[in-house]
Amino acid sequence: MAIGKRLNKAREGVDREKLYPLAEAIKMVKERAKAKFDETIEVAINLGVDPRHADQMVRGVVTLPNGTGRTLRVGVFARGAKADEAKAAGADVVGAEDLVEKVQNGTIDFDRCIATPDMMPLVGRLGKVLGPRGLMPNPKIGTVTMDVTGAVKGAKGGSVEFRVEKAGIVQAGVGKASFSEDKLVENVKALADAVAKAKPAGSKGTYIQRVAVSSTMGPGVKVEPGTILG
């Protein structure tokens, strides 16, 4: 009952049919983020794509200019000098066969997974474990790379992976309610620009169709799509 009352109060002043400019929408969401913890600010972007077709898949990675406000645990599959490089860059878990075995046994102590190309034959065995969690390393988003230092520091510094879901929606956290409005606007625009650049050749018609921002416990606010780019 308490949650219902709080949500109803948060919804006051939000026109569910109106499209708000991005800066105004962010302000409204921040004002309504009243939970006892620092809520995550999230963006949902409806795209004019059908992810069931391979030529309409949208995915990528973007480094948010102001970070995410979240500390990610980074796991790296690497050997020798590259393993040492990963540790020096701040990776939380580093290993080769030993790490593969650990993951196979159900222990996953990381939120982002990076691998050097030579490790992929081993890591490929973990597809059924890492794939459903969105953790499988992929060269298209920079998580299969010899630049281990850059990948680890990017993950630690606020890089966000995005991937379109079955319904054609990309969702991502773009910061915390404690961030300033300007920083959140910059982060949303960085994500939107990356999503726009990832537009697949198979997409026809309007690409970015609908946008909404919300906090973890707050109501969604609809955004004018044209205000999230540039």
Coordinates of C-alpha atoms in Angstrom, one line a residue:
M1 CA 0.0 0.0 0.0
A2 CA 2.8 2.4 0.9
I3 CA 4.5 1.8 -2.4
G4 CA 1.2 2.4 -4.2
K5 CA 0.8 5.7 -2.5
R6 CA 4.3 6.8 -3.2
L7 CA 4.0 5.9 -6.9
N8 CA 0.7 7.7 -7.2
K9 CA 2.2 10.8 -5.6
A10 CA 5.3 10.6 -8.0
R11 CA 2.9 10.4 -11.0
E12 CA 1.3 13.7 -10.0
G13 CA 2.2 16.3 -12.6
V14 CA 3.3 13.8 -15.2
D15 CA 1.1 13.9 -18.3
R16 CA 1.3 10.3 -19.6
E17 CA 0.4 11.4 -23.1
K18 CA 2.7 14.4 -23.4
L19 CA 6.2 14.3 -25.0
Y20 CA 8.7 16.4 -22.9
P21 CA 12.0 17.8 -24.0
L22 CA 14.9 15.7 -22.7
A23 CA 16.1 18.3 -20.1
E24 CA 12.6 18.7 -18.7
A25 CA 12.0 15.0 -18.6
I26 CA 15.3 14.4 -16.7
K27 CA 14.3 17.2 -14.2
M28 CA 10.9 15.6 -13.6
V29 CA 12.4 12.1 -13.1
K30 CA 15.1 13.4 -10.7
E31 CA 12.5 15.3 -8.6
R32 CA 10.5 12.1 -8.2
A33 CA 13.4 9.8 -7.3
K34 CA 12.6 9.7 -3.6
A35 CA 13.7 6.2 -2.6
K36 CA 16.1 5.7 0.3
F37 CA 18.9 4.6 -2.1
D38 CA 20.5 6.4 -5.1
E39 CA 18.1 5.3 -7.8
T40 CA 19.4 4.5 -11.3
I41 CA 18.2 6.7 -14.1
E42 CA 17.2 4.5 -17.1
V43 CA 16.4 5.2 -20.7
A44 CA 14.2 3.1 -23.0
I45 CA 14.3 3.7 -26.7
N46 CA 11.8 2.0 -29.1
L47 CA 13.4 1.4 -32.5
G48 CA 11.9 0.8 -35.9
V49 CA 13.6 -2.6 -36.2
D50 CA 12.7 -6.3 -36.1
P51 CA 15.5 -8.0 -34.2
R52 CA 14.3 -11.4 -35.5
H53 CA 16.1 -10.5 -38.7
A54 CA 19.9 -10.6 -38.6
D55 CA 20.2 -7.4 -40.7
Q56 CA 18.2 -5.5 -38.1
M57 CA 20.1 -6.3 -35.0
V58 CA 21.3 -3.3 -33.0
R59 CA 24.1 -3.6 -30.4
G60 CA 27.2 -1.8 -29.4
V61 CA 29.0 -0.2 -26.5
V62 CA 29.3 3.5 -25.5
T63 CA 31.4 5.2 -22.8
L64 CA 29.2 7.7 -21.0
P65 CA 31.0 11.0 -20.5
N66 CA 30.0 11.2 -16.9
G67 CA 30.1 7.5 -16.0
T68 CA 27.3 5.3 -14.8
G69 CA 27.7 5.8 -11.0
R70 CA 28.0 2.1 -10.7
T71 CA 31.2 0.1 -10.0
L72 CA 31.4 -2.8 -12.4
R73 CA 33.3 -6.0 -11.6
V74 CA 35.3 -6.9 -14.7
G75 CA 36.4 -10.4 -15.5
V76 CA 39.1 -11.1 -18.1
F77 CA 40.1 -14.3 -19.8
A78 CA 43.8 -14.0 -20.7
R79 CA 47.1 -15.6 -20.3
G80 CA 50.7 -14.5 -19.5
A81 CA 51.5 -10.9 -20.2
K82 CA 47.9 -10.0 -21.1
A83 CA 46.7 -11.4 -17.8
D84 CA 49.3 -9.3 -16.0
E85 CA 48.1 -6.3 -18.1
A86 CA 44.5 -6.9 -17.1
K87 CA 45.4 -7.1 -13.4
A88 CA 47.4 -3.8 -13.7
A89 CA 44.4 -2.1 -15.4
G90 CA 42.1 -3.0 -12.5
A91 CA 40.3 -6.2 -13.6
D92 CA 38.6 -7.9 -10.6
V93 CA 38.9 -11.5 -11.9
V94 CA 41.6 -12.8 -14.3
G95 CA 42.2 -16.3 -15.5
A96 CA 42.3 -18.8 -18.3
E97 CA 41.4 -22.5 -17.9
D98 CA 40.9 -22.0 -14.2
L99 CA 38.4 -19.2 -14.8
V100 CA 36.6 -21.2 -17.4
E101 CA 36.2 -24.1 -14.9
K102 CA 35.0 -21.7 -12.2
V103 CA 32.3 -20.2 -14.5
Q104 CA 31.3 -23.7 -15.6
N105 CA 30.7 -24.6 -12.0
G106 CA 28.4 -21.7 -11.6
T107 CA 30.6 -19.0 -10.0
I108 CA 30.4 -15.7 -12.0
D109 CA 32.1 -12.9 -10.0
F110 CA 31.9 -10.2 -12.7
D111 CA 29.4 -7.9 -14.4
R112 CA 31.4 -7.4 -17.7
C113 CA 33.5 -10.0 -19.5
I114 CA 36.5 -9.4 -21.7
A115 CA 38.7 -11.9 -23.5
T116 CA 41.8 -11.9 -25.7
P117 CA 41.2 -13.5 -29.1
D118 CA 43.4 -16.5 -28.4
M119 CA 41.1 -17.4 -25.4
M120 CA 37.9 -17.5 -27.5
P121 CA 38.1 -21.2 -28.3
L122 CA 38.0 -21.9 -24.5
V123 CA 35.5 -19.1 -23.7
G124 CA 33.2 -20.4 -26.5
R125 CA 32.4 -23.4 -24.3
L126 CA 30.7 -21.0 -21.9
G127 CA 28.2 -19.7 -24.4
K128 CA 25.2 -21.4 -22.6
V129 CA 26.3 -19.8 -19.3
L130 CA 27.4 -16.4 -20.3
G131 CA 25.1 -15.8 -23.3
P132 CA 21.8 -15.6 -21.5
R133 CA 23.3 -13.2 -19.0
G134 CA 24.6 -10.9 -21.8
L135 CA 28.2 -11.5 -20.7
M136 CA 29.6 -13.3 -23.7
P137 CA 32.6 -11.5 -25.1
N138 CA 32.1 -10.1 -28.6
P139 CA 34.6 -8.3 -31.0
K140 CA 31.8 -6.1 -32.3
I141 CA 31.4 -4.4 -28.9
G142 CA 35.1 -4.4 -28.1
T143 CA 35.1 -7.1 -25.5
V144 CA 37.2 -9.5 -27.5
T145 CA 40.4 -7.5 -27.9
M146 CA 44.2 -7.4 -27.5
D147 CA 43.8 -3.9 -26.0
V148 CA 43.0 -5.4 -22.6
T149 CA 44.0 -2.2 -20.7
G150 CA 41.6 0.0 -22.8
A151 CA 38.7 -2.5 -22.4
V152 CA 39.1 -2.9 -18.7
K153 CA 39.5 0.9 -18.1
G154 CA 36.5 1.5 -20.4
A155 CA 34.3 -0.9 -18.4
K156 CA 35.5 0.6 -15.1
G157 CA 35.1 4.1 -16.4
G158 CA 31.5 4.0 -17.4
S159 CA 31.1 2.1 -20.7
V160 CA 27.6 0.7 -21.3
E161 CA 26.7 -2.2 -23.6
F162 CA 23.4 -2.0 -25.4
R163 CA 21.5 -4.5 -27.3
V164 CA 18.0 -4.4 -28.8
E165 CA 15.5 -6.7 -27.2
K166 CA 12.9 -8.8 -29.0
A167 CA 10.3 -6.0 -28.9
G168 CA 12.7 -3.6 -30.6
I169 CA 13.6 -1.7 -27.4
V170 CA 17.1 -0.7 -26.2
Q171 CA 17.3 -0.1 -22.4
A172 CA 20.2 1.2 -20.4
G173 CA 21.1 2.8 -17.2
V174 CA 22.7 6.3 -17.8
G175 CA 23.6 7.4 -14.3
K176 CA 22.2 8.0 -10.8
A177 CA 19.5 10.3 -9.4
S178 CA 22.3 12.1 -7.5
F179 CA 23.9 13.2 -10.8
S180 CA 23.2 16.7 -12.0
E181 CA 20.6 17.3 -14.7
D182 CA 23.3 18.4 -17.1
K183 CA 25.4 15.2 -16.6
L184 CA 22.4 13.0 -17.1
V185 CA 21.4 14.9 -20.3
E186 CA 25.0 14.4 -21.6
N187 CA 24.9 10.7 -20.8
V188 CA 21.5 10.2 -22.5
K189 CA 22.7 12.0 -25.6
A190 CA 25.9 9.9 -25.8
L191 CA 23.9 6.7 -25.6
A192 CA 21.4 8.0 -28.2
D193 CA 24.2 9.0 -30.6
A194 CA 25.7 5.5 -30.3
V195 CA 22.4 3.9 -30.9
A196 CA 21.8 6.1 -33.9
K197 CA 25.2 5.2 -35.4
A198 CA 24.4 1.6 -34.9
K199 CA 21.4 1.8 -37.2
P200 CA 21.3 -1.4 -39.3
A201 CA 21.0 -1.3 -43.0
G202 CA 17.8 -3.3 -42.8
S203 CA 16.0 -0.7 -40.8
K204 CA 13.3 1.2 -42.8
G205 CA 11.1 4.2 -41.9
T206 CA 11.5 6.0 -38.6
Y207 CA 14.4 4.5 -36.6
I208 CA 14.1 6.2 -33.2
Q209 CA 10.3 6.0 -32.6
R210 CA 9.6 6.5 -28.9
V211 CA 11.8 7.4 -25.9
A212 CA 11.1 7.4 -22.1
V213 CA 13.2 8.0 -19.0
S214 CA 12.5 6.8 -15.5
S215 CA 14.2 6.1 -12.2
T216 CA 14.4 2.7 -10.5
M217 CA 11.3 3.3 -8.4
G218 CA 9.7 6.2 -10.3
P219 CA 7.2 6.7 -13.1
G220 CA 8.3 6.9 -16.8
V221 CA 8.3 10.2 -18.5
K222 CA 7.9 10.3 -22.3
V223 CA 10.6 12.3 -24.2
E224 CA 10.5 14.1 -27.6
P225 CA 12.7 11.8 -29.7
G226 CA 14.3 14.7 -31.5
T227 CA 15.7 16.2 -28.3
I228 CA 17.9 13.2 -27.4
L229 CA 20.3 13.5 -30.4
G230 CA 23.3 15.8 -30.8

